[in-house]
CSV table of C-alpha atoms in Angstrom, one decimal:
chain,number,residue,atom,x,y,z
P,1,MET,CA,37.5,1.7,21.2
P,2,GLU,CA,38.3,-1.0,18.6
P,3,GLY,CA,38.9,-3.5,21.4
P,4,THR,CA,35.3,-3.5,22.6
P,5,MET,CA,33.9,-4.0,19.1
P,6,GLN,CA,32.7,-7.5,18.0
P,7,THR,CA,34.9,-9.4,15.7
P,8,GLU,CA,32.5,-9.3,12.8
P,9,THR,CA,32.4,-5.5,12.3
P,10,THR,CA,35.0,-3.9,10.0
P,11,ILE,CA,35.8,-0.3,10.1
P,12,ARG,CA,37.2,1.8,7.2
P,13,ALA,CA,38.3,5.1,8.7
P,14,GLU,CA,38.5,7.1,5.5
P,15,SER,CA,35.1,6.8,4.1
P,16,GLY,CA,33.1,5.7,7.1
P,17,ILE,CA,31.7,2.4,5.7
P,18,GLU,CA,30.2,0.3,8.5
P,19,SER,CA,29.2,-3.3,8.6
P,20,GLY,CA,26.4,-4.6,10.9
P,21,PRO,CA,27.1,-7.2,13.6
P,22,ARG,CA,25.5,-10.5,13.1
P,23,GLY,CA,24.4,-11.9,16.5
P,24,PRO,CA,23.3,-15.5,16.7
P,25,SER,CA,19.7,-14.6,17.5
P,26,CYS,CA,19.3,-12.3,14.5
P,27,SER,CA,18.6,-13.9,11.2
P,28,LEU,CA,18.9,-10.7,9.1
P,29,ARG,CA,21.4,-10.7,6.3
P,30,HIS,CA,24.7,-8.9,6.6
P,31,PHE,CA,24.1,-5.2,6.3
P,32,ALA,CA,26.4,-2.2,5.7
P,33,CYS,CA,25.9,1.5,5.3
P,34,GLU,CA,28.0,4.3,3.8
P,35,GLN,CA,27.1,7.9,4.4
P,36,ASN,CA,28.1,11.2,2.7
P,37,LEU,CA,29.3,9.5,-0.4
P,38,LEU,CA,27.8,12.0,-2.9
P,39,SER,CA,29.0,15.6,-3.1
P,40,ARG,CA,25.9,17.3,-4.6
P,41,PRO,CA,23.0,16.3,-2.4
P,42,ASP,CA,22.7,17.7,1.1
P,43,GLY,CA,22.8,14.2,2.5
P,44,SER,CA,23.3,10.7,1.0
P,45,ALA,CA,23.6,7.1,2.1
P,46,SER,CA,24.1,3.8,0.5
P,47,PHE,CA,22.5,0.8,2.3
P,48,LEU,CA,23.4,-2.8,1.7
P,49,GLN,CA,21.4,-5.8,2.9
P,50,GLY,CA,23.0,-9.0,1.7
P,51,ASP,CA,23.1,-8.4,-2.0
P,52,THR,CA,20.4,-5.8,-2.1
P,53,SER,CA,21.8,-2.3,-2.4
P,54,VAL,CA,20.0,1.1,-2.6
P,55,LEU,CA,21.6,4.6,-2.9
P,56,ALA,CA,19.7,7.5,-1.4
P,57,GLY,CA,20.2,11.2,-1.8
P,58,VAL,CA,18.4,14.0,0.1
P,59,TYR,CA,18.0,17.6,-0.9
P,60,GLY,CA,16.5,19.9,1.6
P,61,PRO,CA,15.1,22.0,3.1
P,62,ALA,CA,15.1,23.8,-0.3
P,63,GLU,CA,12.9,26.0,-2.5
P,64,VAL,CA,9.5,24.6,-3.3
P,65,LYS,CA,7.2,25.3,-6.2
P,66,VAL,CA,4.3,27.6,-5.2
P,67,SER,CA,1.8,25.1,-6.4
P,68,LYS,CA,3.2,22.4,-4.1
P,69,GLU,CA,3.9,24.5,-1.0
P,70,ILE,CA,2.2,23.8,2.3
P,71,PHE,CA,1.9,26.9,4.5
P,72,ASN,CA,2.8,25.3,7.8
P,73,LYS,CA,5.1,22.4,7.0
P,74,ALA,CA,7.7,21.1,4.6
P,75,THR,CA,6.6,19.3,1.4
P,76,LEU,CA,8.3,15.9,1.1
P,77,GLU,CA,8.9,14.3,-2.3
P,78,VAL,CA,10.3,10.9,-2.9
P,79,THR,CA,11.5,9.5,-6.2
P,80,LEU,CA,12.3,5.9,-6.6
P,81,ARG,CA,14.2,4.8,-9.7
P,82,PRO,CA,14.3,1.1,-10.6
P,83,LYS,CA,17.5,-0.5,-11.7
P,84,ILE,CA,16.3,-1.1,-15.3
P,85,GLY,CA,13.5,0.5,-17.2
P,86,LEU,CA,11.4,3.5,-16.6
P,87,PRO,CA,9.5,4.1,-13.3
P,88,GLY,CA,6.0,2.6,-13.5
P,89,VAL,CA,2.9,2.4,-11.4
P,90,ALA,CA,4.5,0.0,-8.9
P,91,GLU,CA,7.3,2.6,-8.2
P,92,LYS,CA,4.7,5.3,-7.7
P,93,SER,CA,3.0,3.1,-5.1
P,94,ARG,CA,6.3,2.5,-3.3
P,95,GLU,CA,7.1,6.2,-3.4
P,96,ARG,CA,3.8,7.0,-1.7
P,97,LEU,CA,4.6,4.4,1.0
P,98,ILE,CA,8.1,5.8,1.6
P,99,ARG,CA,6.9,9.4,1.5
P,100,ASN,CA,4.1,8.9,4.0
P,101,THR,CA,6.6,7.0,6.3
P,102,CYS,CA,9.0,9.9,6.1
P,103,GLU,CA,6.2,12.5,6.7
P,104,ALA,CA,5.3,10.8,9.9
P,105,VAL,CA,8.8,11.2,11.4
P,106,VAL,CA,10.2,14.3,9.8
P,107,LEU,CA,9.5,17.5,11.8
P,108,GLY,CA,8.1,19.4,8.8
P,109,ALA,CA,6.7,22.1,11.0
P,110,LEU,CA,10.2,23.5,11.6
P,111,HIS,CA,10.6,24.2,7.9
P,112,PRO,CA,7.4,25.5,6.4
P,113,ARG,CA,7.1,26.3,2.7
P,114,THR,CA,10.2,24.3,1.8
P,115,SER,CA,10.7,21.0,0.1
P,116,ILE,CA,12.6,18.0,1.2
P,117,THR,CA,13.4,15.7,-1.7
P,118,VAL,CA,14.5,12.1,-1.3
P,119,VAL,CA,15.8,10.3,-4.4
P,120,LEU,CA,16.4,6.6,-4.2
P,121,GLN,CA,18.2,4.6,-6.9
P,122,VAL,CA,18.1,0.8,-6.8
P,123,VAL,CA,21.6,-0.5,-7.4
P,124,SER,CA,20.9,-4.2,-7.0
P,125,ASP,CA,17.8,-6.1,-6.0
P,126,ALA,CA,18.2,-9.4,-4.2
P,127,GLY,CA,15.1,-9.4,-2.1
P,128,SER,CA,13.7,-7.1,0.7
P,129,LEU,CA,13.9,-4.1,-1.6
P,130,LEU,CA,11.4,-1.9,0.0
P,131,ALA,CA,12.9,-2.4,3.5
P,132,CYS,CA,16.4,-1.5,2.1
P,133,CYS,CA,14.9,1.6,0.5
P,134,LEU,CA,13.4,2.7,3.8
P,135,ASN,CA,16.7,2.2,5.6
P,136,ALA,CA,18.7,4.1,3.0
P,137,ALA,CA,16.2,6.9,3.1
P,138,CYS,CA,16.4,7.2,6.9
P,139,MET,CA,20.2,7.2,6.9
P,140,ALA,CA,20.3,9.8,4.1
P,141,LEU,CA,17.8,12.0,6.0
P,142,VAL,CA,20.1,11.8,9.1
P,143,ASP,CA,23.1,12.6,6.9
P,144,ALA,CA,21.3,15.7,5.6
P,145,GLY,CA,20.6,16.9,9.0
P,146,VAL,CA,16.8,17.0,8.5
P,147,PRO,CA,15.1,17.2,12.0
P,148,MET,CA,13.2,14.0,12.8
P,149,ARG,CA,11.0,12.9,15.6
P,150,ALA,CA,12.4,9.3,15.5
P,151,LEU,CA,14.4,7.1,13.2
P,152,PHE,CA,12.6,4.4,11.2
P,153,CYS,CA,13.7,1.1,9.7
P,154,GLY,CA,12.2,-1.4,7.3
P,155,VAL,CA,12.0,-5.1,8.0
P,156,THR,CA,10.7,-7.8,5.6
P,157,CYS,CA,9.1,-11.1,6.7
P,158,ALA,CA,8.3,-14.0,4.5
P,159,LEU,CA,5.9,-16.8,5.4
P,160,ASP,CA,6.3,-20.0,3.5
P,161,SER,CA,3.7,-22.6,2.8
P,162,ASP,CA,4.0,-24.4,6.2
P,163,GLY,CA,3.9,-21.2,8.2
P,164,THR,CA,7.6,-20.8,9.0
P,165,LEU,CA,8.7,-17.2,9.4
P,166,LEU,CA,11.7,-15.9,7.5
P,167,LEU,CA,13.2,-12.5,8.1
P,168,ASP,CA,14.9,-10.5,5.4
P,169,PRO,CA,14.2,-13.0,2.6
P,170,THR,CA,16.3,-13.2,-0.5
P,171,ALA,CA,14.7,-12.9,-3.9
P,172,LYS,CA,14.4,-16.6,-4.3
P,173,GLN,CA,12.8,-17.0,-0.8
P,174,GLU,CA,10.4,-14.2,-1.6
P,175,LYS,CA,9.2,-15.9,-4.8
P,176,GLU,CA,8.6,-19.2,-3.1
P,177,ALA,CA,6.9,-17.7,0.0
P,178,ARG,CA,3.2,-17.8,0.5
P,179,ALA,CA,3.2,-14.2,1.9
P,180,VAL,CA,5.7,-11.4,2.1
P,181,LEU,CA,5.1,-8.6,4.6
P,182,THR,CA,7.1,-5.4,4.8
P,183,PHE,CA,6.9,-3.2,7.9
P,184,ALA,CA,8.4,0.2,8.8
P,185,LEU,CA,8.9,0.6,12.5
P,186,ASP,CA,9.8,3.7,14.4
P,187,SER,CA,12.7,3.8,16.8
P,188,VAL,CA,11.0,5.3,19.9
P,189,GLU,CA,8.2,2.8,20.7
P,190,ARG,CA,8.6,0.3,17.8
P,191,LYS,CA,5.2,1.3,16.6
P,192,LEU,CA,4.0,0.2,13.1
P,193,LEU,CA,4.5,3.2,10.8
P,194,MET,CA,4.0,1.5,7.4
P,195,SER,CA,2.9,-1.9,6.3
P,196,THR,CA,2.5,-3.4,2.9
P,197,THR,CA,1.8,-7.1,2.2
P,198,LYS,CA,1.7,-9.6,-0.6
P,199,GLY,CA,-0.1,-12.9,-0.4
P,200,LEU,CA,-2.6,-14.5,1.9
P,201,TYR,CA,-2.1,-14.9,5.7
P,202,SER,CA,-4.1,-15.1,8.9
P,203,ASP,CA,-4.5,-12.6,11.6
P,204,ALA,CA,-2.4,-14.6,14.1
P,205,GLU,CA,0.4,-14.9,11.6
P,206,LEU,CA,0.3,-11.1,11.1
P,207,GLN,CA,0.8,-10.5,14.9
P,208,GLN,CA,3.7,-13.1,14.9
P,209,CYS,CA,5.4,-11.4,12.0
P,210,LEU,CA,4.9,-8.0,13.6
P,211,ALA,CA,6.5,-9.2,16.8
P,212,ALA,CA,9.4,-10.8,14.9
P,213,ALA,CA,9.9,-7.6,13.0
P,214,GLN,CA,9.9,-5.5,16.2
P,215,ALA,CA,12.6,-7.7,17.6
P,216,ALA,CA,14.7,-7.6,14.4
P,217,SER,CA,14.3,-3.8,14.3
P,218,GLN,CA,16.4,-3.7,17.5
P,219,HIS,CA,19.4,-4.9,15.6
P,220,VAL,CA,18.9,-2.4,12.8
P,221,PHE,CA,18.5,0.6,15.2
P,222,ARG,CA,21.6,-0.6,17.2
P,223,PHE,CA,23.5,-0.6,13.9
P,224,TYR,CA,22.3,2.9,13.0
P,225,ARG,CA,23.4,4.1,16.5
P,226,GLU,CA,26.8,2.5,16.3
P,227,SER,CA,27.5,3.6,12.7
P,228,LEU,CA,26.5,7.2,13.6
P,229,GLN,CA,28.5,7.2,16.8
P,230,ARG,CA,31.6,6.0,14.9
P,231,ARG,CA,31.1,8.6,12.2
P,232,TYR,CA,30.8,11.6,14.5
P,233,SER,CA,33.4,10.4,17.0
P,234,LYS,CA,36.1,10.7,14.3
P,235,SER,CA,37.2,14.4,14.5
L,1,MET,CA,-21.3,30.3,13.5
L,2,ALA,CA,-20.3,26.7,13.6
L,3,ALA,CA,-19.4,26.9,9.9
L,4,GLY,CA,-17.0,29.8,10.6
L,5,PHE,CA,-15.3,27.8,13.3
L,6,LYS,CA,-15.1,24.8,11.0
L,7,THR,CA,-13.3,26.8,8.3
L,8,VAL,CA,-10.8,28.5,10.7
L,9,GLU,CA,-10.0,25.5,12.9
L,10,PRO,CA,-11.1,22.3,11.2
L,11,LEU,CA,-9.1,20.0,13.4
L,12,GLU,CA,-10.4,21.5,16.7
L,13,TYR,CA,-14.0,21.4,15.2
L,14,TYR,CA,-13.4,17.7,14.6
L,15,ARG,CA,-11.9,17.0,18.0
L,16,ARG,CA,-15.0,18.4,19.7
L,17,PHE,CA,-17.1,15.7,18.0
L,18,LEU,CA,-14.6,12.9,18.5
L,19,LYS,CA,-14.6,13.7,22.3
L,20,GLU,CA,-18.3,12.7,22.3
L,21,ASN,CA,-17.5,9.6,20.3
L,22,CYS,CA,-19.3,10.6,17.2
L,23,ARG,CA,-18.7,12.5,13.9
L,24,PRO,CA,-20.2,15.6,12.3
L,25,ASP,CA,-22.4,13.5,10.0
L,26,GLY,CA,-23.9,11.7,13.0
L,27,ARG,CA,-22.1,8.4,12.6
L,28,GLU,CA,-20.4,6.5,15.4
L,29,LEU,CA,-16.6,5.9,15.2
L,30,GLY,CA,-17.1,2.4,13.9
L,31,GLU,CA,-20.0,3.0,11.6
L,32,PHE,CA,-19.9,2.8,7.8
L,33,ARG,CA,-21.9,5.1,5.5
L,34,ALA,CA,-24.9,3.7,3.7
L,35,THR,CA,-23.7,1.3,1.0
L,36,THR,CA,-25.7,0.7,-2.1
L,37,VAL,CA,-24.7,-1.4,-5.1
L,38,ASN,CA,-26.2,-1.6,-8.6
L,39,ILE,CA,-25.3,-4.5,-10.9
L,40,GLY,CA,-25.3,-4.8,-14.6
L,41,SER,CA,-26.2,-1.2,-15.5
L,42,ILE,CA,-23.8,-0.8,-18.4
L,43,GLY,CA,-25.2,-2.8,-21.3
L,44,THR,CA,-22.1,-2.5,-23.5
L,45,ALA,CA,-19.8,-3.9,-20.9
L,46,ASP,CA,-19.4,-7.6,-20.2
L,47,GLY,CA,-19.8,-6.9,-16.5
L,48,SER,CA,-20.5,-3.8,-14.5
L,49,SER,CA,-21.4,-2.4,-11.2
L,50,LEU,CA,-22.0,0.9,-9.4
L,51,VAL,CA,-21.2,1.2,-5.8
L,52,LYS,CA,-22.1,4.2,-3.5
L,53,LEU,CA,-20.5,4.5,-0.1
L,54,GLY,CA,-22.4,7.6,1.2
L,55,ASN,CA,-21.4,10.2,-1.4
L,56,THR,CA,-18.4,8.3,-2.8
L,57,THR,CA,-19.5,6.8,-6.1
L,58,VAL,CA,-17.4,4.3,-8.1
L,59,ILE,CA,-18.5,2.6,-11.3
L,60,CYS,CA,-16.7,-0.4,-12.6
L,61,GLY,CA,-17.0,-1.7,-16.2
L,62,ILE,CA,-15.3,-4.9,-17.3
L,63,LYS,CA,-14.6,-5.7,-21.0
L,64,ALA,CA,-13.2,-9.0,-22.1
L,65,GLU,CA,-11.0,-9.1,-25.1
L,66,PHE,CA,-8.7,-11.7,-26.7
L,67,GLY,CA,-5.0,-11.7,-26.2
L,68,ALA,CA,-1.9,-13.9,-26.4
L,69,PRO,CA,-1.0,-15.4,-23.0
L,70,PRO,CA,2.4,-14.3,-21.6
L,71,THR,CA,5.3,-16.4,-22.7
L,72,ASP,CA,6.4,-17.3,-19.2
L,73,ALA,CA,2.9,-18.5,-18.2
L,74,PRO,CA,1.2,-19.8,-21.4
L,75,ASP,CA,-1.8,-21.1,-19.5
L,76,LYS,CA,-2.8,-17.8,-17.8
L,77,GLY,CA,-5.0,-14.9,-18.9
L,78,TYR,CA,-4.7,-11.3,-17.8
L,79,ILE,CA,-6.7,-9.1,-15.5
L,80,VAL,CA,-5.8,-5.4,-16.0
L,81,PRO,CA,-7.4,-3.0,-13.5
L,82,ASN,CA,-7.3,0.7,-13.9
L,83,VAL,CA,-8.6,3.3,-11.5
L,84,ASP,CA,-9.5,6.7,-13.1
L,85,LEU,CA,-9.7,9.7,-10.9
L,86,SER,CA,-10.9,12.5,-13.1
L,87,PRO,CA,-11.5,16.2,-12.4
L,88,LEU,CA,-15.2,15.2,-12.3
L,89,CYS,CA,-14.9,13.5,-9.0
L,90,SER,CA,-12.9,16.1,-7.1
L,91,TRP,CA,-11.3,19.5,-7.5
L,92,ARG,CA,-8.0,18.0,-6.5
L,93,PHE,CA,-7.4,16.2,-9.8
L,94,ARG,CA,-6.4,17.6,-13.1
L,95,SER,CA,-7.0,16.1,-16.5
L,96,GLY,CA,-4.1,14.4,-18.2
L,97,PRO,CA,-2.0,11.4,-17.3
L,98,PRO,CA,-3.0,9.6,-14.1
L,99,GLY,CA,-1.9,11.4,-10.9
L,100,GLU,CA,-0.3,9.7,-8.0
L,101,GLU,CA,-3.4,8.8,-6.1
L,102,ALA,CA,-4.9,7.1,-9.2
L,103,GLN,CA,-1.7,5.1,-9.8
L,104,VAL,CA,-1.5,4.1,-6.1
L,105,ALA,CA,-5.2,3.0,-6.2
L,106,SER,CA,-4.6,1.0,-9.5
L,107,GLN,CA,-1.6,-0.7,-7.9
L,108,PHE,CA,-3.6,-1.5,-4.8
L,109,ILE,CA,-6.5,-3.1,-6.8
L,110,ALA,CA,-3.9,-5.1,-8.8
L,111,ASP,CA,-2.3,-6.3,-5.6
L,112,VAL,CA,-5.7,-7.3,-4.1
L,113,ILE,CA,-6.6,-9.3,-7.2
L,114,GLU,CA,-3.2,-11.0,-7.2
L,115,ASN,CA,-3.0,-11.7,-3.5
L,116,SER,CA,-6.6,-12.9,-2.9
L,117,GLN,CA,-6.7,-15.0,-6.1
L,118,VAL,CA,-10.3,-13.9,-6.6
L,119,ILE,CA,-10.0,-15.4,-10.1
L,120,GLN,CA,-7.6,-18.1,-11.1
L,121,LYS,CA,-5.9,-16.8,-14.2
L,122,GLU,CA,-5.9,-20.3,-15.5
L,123,ASP,CA,-9.7,-20.0,-15.9
L,124,LEU,CA,-9.1,-17.2,-18.4
L,125,CYS,CA,-7.0,-19.3,-20.7
L,126,ILE,CA,-8.8,-20.6,-23.9
L,127,SER,CA,-6.0,-22.3,-25.7
L,128,PRO,CA,-2.6,-22.6,-23.9
L,129,GLY,CA,0.1,-20.6,-25.6
L,130,LYS,CA,-2.3,-19.2,-28.2
L,131,LEU,CA,-5.4,-17.5,-26.9
L,132,ALA,CA,-6.5,-16.2,-23.6
L,133,TRP,CA,-9.1,-13.7,-22.2
L,134,VAL,CA,-7.9,-10.3,-21.1
L,135,LEU,CA,-10.3,-8.7,-18.6
L,136,TYR,CA,-9.9,-4.9,-18.7
L,137,CYS,CA,-11.4,-3.6,-15.5
L,138,ASP,CA,-12.0,0.2,-15.6
L,139,LEU,CA,-12.9,1.7,-12.2
L,140,ILE,CA,-14.1,5.3,-12.7
L,141,CYS,CA,-14.7,7.5,-9.7
L,142,LEU,CA,-17.7,9.7,-10.2
L,143,ASN,CA,-17.6,11.4,-6.8
L,144,HIS,CA,-14.7,11.4,-4.4
L,145,ASP,CA,-15.9,11.8,-0.8
L,146,GLY,CA,-13.2,9.7,0.8
L,147,ASN,CA,-12.6,5.9,1.1
L,148,ILE,CA,-11.9,5.3,-2.5
L,149,LEU,CA,-10.2,2.0,-1.9
L,150,ASP,CA,-13.1,0.3,-0.2
L,151,ALA,CA,-15.5,1.5,-2.9
L,152,CYS,CA,-13.2,0.3,-5.7
L,153,THR,CA,-12.6,-3.1,-4.2
L,154,PHE,CA,-16.4,-3.6,-3.7
L,155,ALA,CA,-17.2,-2.4,-7.2
L,156,LEU,CA,-14.6,-4.6,-8.8
L,157,LEU,CA,-15.9,-7.7,-6.9
L,158,ALA,CA,-19.5,-7.0,-7.8
L,159,ALA,CA,-18.6,-6.4,-11.5
L,160,LEU,CA,-16.5,-9.6,-11.6
L,161,LYS,CA,-19.5,-11.6,-10.3
L,162,ASN,CA,-21.6,-10.0,-13.1
L,163,VAL,CA,-19.2,-10.8,-15.9
L,164,GLN,CA,-20.5,-13.4,-18.4
L,165,LEU,CA,-18.0,-14.7,-20.9
L,166,PRO,CA,-19.2,-16.4,-24.1
L,167,GLU,CA,-18.0,-19.8,-25.0
L,168,VAL,CA,-15.0,-19.9,-27.4
L,169,THR,CA,-13.9,-22.8,-29.5
L,170,ILE,CA,-10.8,-22.9,-31.7
L,171,ASN,CA,-11.7,-24.2,-35.2
L,172,GLU,CA,-9.2,-27.0,-36.0
L,173,GLU,CA,-9.0,-26.2,-39.7
L,174,THR,CA,-8.8,-22.5,-39.8
L,175,ALA,CA,-7.1,-22.1,-36.4
L,176,LEU,CA,-9.5,-19.1,-35.8
L,177,ALA,CA,-11.5,-18.6,-32.6
L,178,GLU,CA,-15.3,-19.0,-32.9
L,179,VAL,CA,-17.3,-17.2,-30.4
L,180,ASN,CA,-20.7,-18.5,-29.4
L,181,LEU,CA,-22.6,-15.4,-28.0
L,182,LYS,CA,-25.6,-17.5,-27.1
L,183,LYS,CA,-23.8,-19.6,-24.6
L,184,LYS,CA,-22.4,-17.4,-21.8
L,185,SER,CA,-21.1,-18.5,-18.4
L,186,TYR,CA,-20.2,-16.6,-15.3
L,187,LEU,CA,-16.7,-16.4,-13.9
L,188,ASN,CA,-15.6,-18.7,-11.1
L,189,ILE,CA,-15.1,-16.3,-8.2
L,190,ARG,CA,-13.1,-18.1,-5.6
L,191,THR,CA,-13.0,-15.7,-2.7
L,192,HIS,CA,-14.7,-12.4,-1.8
L,193,PRO,CA,-12.1,-9.9,-0.7
L,194,VAL,CA,-13.6,-6.9,1.2
L,195,ALA,CA,-11.6,-3.8,2.1
L,196,THR,CA,-12.1,-1.8,5.3
L,197,SER,CA,-10.4,1.5,5.6
L,198,PHE,CA,-9.6,3.4,8.8
L,199,ALA,CA,-8.2,6.8,9.5
L,200,VAL,CA,-5.9,7.5,12.5
L,201,PHE,CA,-6.5,10.7,14.4
L,202,ASP,CA,-4.0,12.3,16.8
L,203,ASP,CA,-2.0,9.1,16.8
L,204,THR,CA,-4.6,7.2,18.9
L,205,LEU,CA,-8.2,7.3,17.7
L,206,LEU,CA,-9.2,5.0,14.9
L,207,ILE,CA,-12.3,5.9,12.8
L,208,VAL,CA,-13.8,3.7,10.1
L,209,ASP,CA,-14.8,4.8,6.6
L,210,PRO,CA,-13.4,8.3,6.5
L,211,THR,CA,-14.9,11.0,4.4
L,212,GLU,CA,-12.7,13.3,2.3
L,213,GLU,CA,-12.5,16.0,5.1
L,214,GLU,CA,-11.6,13.3,7.6
L,215,GLU,CA,-8.9,11.9,5.4
L,216,ASN,CA,-7.3,15.4,5.0
L,217,LEU,CA,-7.3,15.9,8.8
L,218,ALA,CA,-6.1,12.4,9.7
L,219,THR,CA,-2.6,11.7,10.6
L,220,GLY,CA,-2.6,8.3,8.9
L,221,THR,CA,-4.8,5.8,7.1
L,222,LEU,CA,-5.0,2.0,7.2
L,223,THR,CA,-6.8,-0.4,4.8
L,224,VAL,CA,-7.4,-4.1,5.6
L,225,VAL,CA,-8.6,-6.5,2.9
L,226,MET,CA,-10.0,-9.7,4.2
L,227,ASP,CA,-11.6,-12.7,2.6
L,228,GLU,CA,-14.3,-14.9,4.1
L,229,GLU,CA,-12.0,-17.3,6.0
L,230,GLY,CA,-10.6,-14.3,8.0
L,231,LYS,CA,-7.4,-14.5,5.9
L,232,LEU,CA,-5.8,-11.1,5.1
L,233,CYS,CA,-5.1,-10.3,1.5
L,234,CYS,CA,-3.6,-7.0,2.1
L,235,LEU,CA,-2.6,-4.7,5.0
L,236,HIS,CA,-2.0,-1.4,3.4
L,237,LYS,CA,-0.7,1.2,5.8
L,238,PRO,CA,1.0,3.9,3.8
L,239,GLY,CA,3.0,5.7,6.6
L,240,GLY,CA,1.3,8.0,9.0
L,241,SER,CA,1.3,7.7,12.8
L,242,GLY,CA,2.4,4.5,14.5
L,243,LEU,CA,0.0,1.8,15.6
L,244,THR,CA,0.5,-0.8,18.2
L,245,GLY,CA,-0.3,-4.5,17.8
L,246,ALA,CA,-3.4,-4.2,20.0
L,247,LYS,CA,-4.9,-1.4,17.8
L,248,LEU,CA,-4.3,-3.6,14.8
L,249,GLN,CA,-6.3,-6.4,16.5
L,250,ASP,CA,-9.3,-4.0,16.9
L,251,CYS,CA,-9.0,-3.2,13.2
L,252,MET,CA,-9.1,-6.8,12.3
L,253,SER,CA,-12.2,-7.5,14.3
L,254,ARG,CA,-14.0,-4.6,12.6
L,255,ALA,CA,-12.9,-5.8,9.2
L,256,VAL,CA,-14.4,-9.2,9.9
L,257,THR,CA,-17.7,-7.6,10.8
L,258,ARG,CA,-17.6,-5.4,7.7
L,259,HIS,CA,-16.9,-8.5,5.5
L,260,LYS,CA,-20.1,-10.1,6.8
L,261,GLU,CA,-22.1,-6.9,6.1
L,262,VAL,CA,-20.8,-6.6,2.6
L,263,LYS,CA,-21.2,-10.3,1.8
L,264,LYS,CA,-24.8,-10.2,2.9
L,265,LEU,CA,-25.5,-7.1,0.8
L,266,MET,CA,-24.0,-8.6,-2.3
L,267,ASP,CA,-25.8,-11.9,-1.9
L,268,GLU,CA,-29.1,-10.1,-1.6
L,269,VAL,CA,-28.4,-8.1,-4.7
L,270,PHE,CA,-27.4,-11.1,-6.8
L,271,LYS,CA,-30.4,-13.1,-5.6
L,272,SER,CA,-32.8,-10.3,-6.6
L,273,MET,CA,-31.4,-10.0,-10.1
L,274,LYS,CA,-33.5,-11.6,-12.7
L,275,PRO,CA,-31.7,-14.5,-14.4
L,276,LYS,CA,-31.0,-13.7,-18.1
């Protein structure tokens, strides 16, 4: 099986760390994922995109407080902890985005009156943080065995002052960009699940970024598939 | 009997209406509720406005105070928005620290101000490195019947247009600020961001300006903030069912129409105000 792999991927058999293939047409940074690294949560994953790294842990389906229970589906909770300082209003806003994205794909109806908690810890932030959080959350949900309708991935696009599109920008590129758009796309039909943007841009640029993000999401989903295949084929 | 059916099967009740391309309150799928705006009603605030979108009522009061500019940007002032969703507006909220919805709305308004550059923060600076204006924008929801974000954005914009700041000079000898309350000037509003919110039903149908019941039954929401040149300041889609590019295009065109309606309403209101 190793012979058919591309040269860029590296495999570590013991802990299941995977590195993403960098094809010539894809301008995403190098990404890597490690699953099942924490012993207490039901599922955990660490996602690395260039120098940005996020650690996710999932507990669930578990007991829910009576005040928060929903009679016909699972209650999803997301906690995002920044690297330094206490969580603030910006973190709350991001938690809401990640939670609603997860709610759209998780089959909550299979586990009514339970809670599924996703905890994200930012380990290092070098640009495209929200996209990395989304990817880590998805991998952790898969690791926990939570039933999902589709997988989802996060892609960030930056538009600089002369309209050039940049995928997966670094922190420096984000600061210099005119607009930064983050999308969450689902794996079945590449539909737009979540979007949040910063800066001014036109309608045509939005469609352009969306198309580029959909193309880039192919690479991310292929990486998910390969890394999961490799993990479950080791027996 | 219809009321009984509505309580037991709210989604089915709604679907019956949507099949006929209308909604229980008689609106079309792309129609907004009646929007009214009232400017300058709070005498103690430097700028204020009251916006009603159907039953949703948001009041915005802006107070200007002095503050030291940030050390990394000594020629900029501050605009601090805060959305307050109290138990007054809906049974869902409890008193105490702001809940999640209030925090998300505050962050949204802060992003809209930042992205659209509605006010240049440099205009708020009085003396670089020493003194600048801080505009505290308090948006209080008096009645929550859905579509809070649109109402808040509109209220903020109207209140900012109403703000009058007195002239401030720094006395050379005492290094104190002298405020001339008789000479007041309006803020320089560069763009007019207008928000249009949609709710997604059953993964396919898009309805504009959802009421609170519709928001609870919807599978997703989408808010588009546009300025007059058709540029987007914010595309806020917090999860929910997926949308294709074509559906997004429809939303954009509706947002452009809404922007024209809102701009017209605001121009009328400001023209009809008596000059002070």
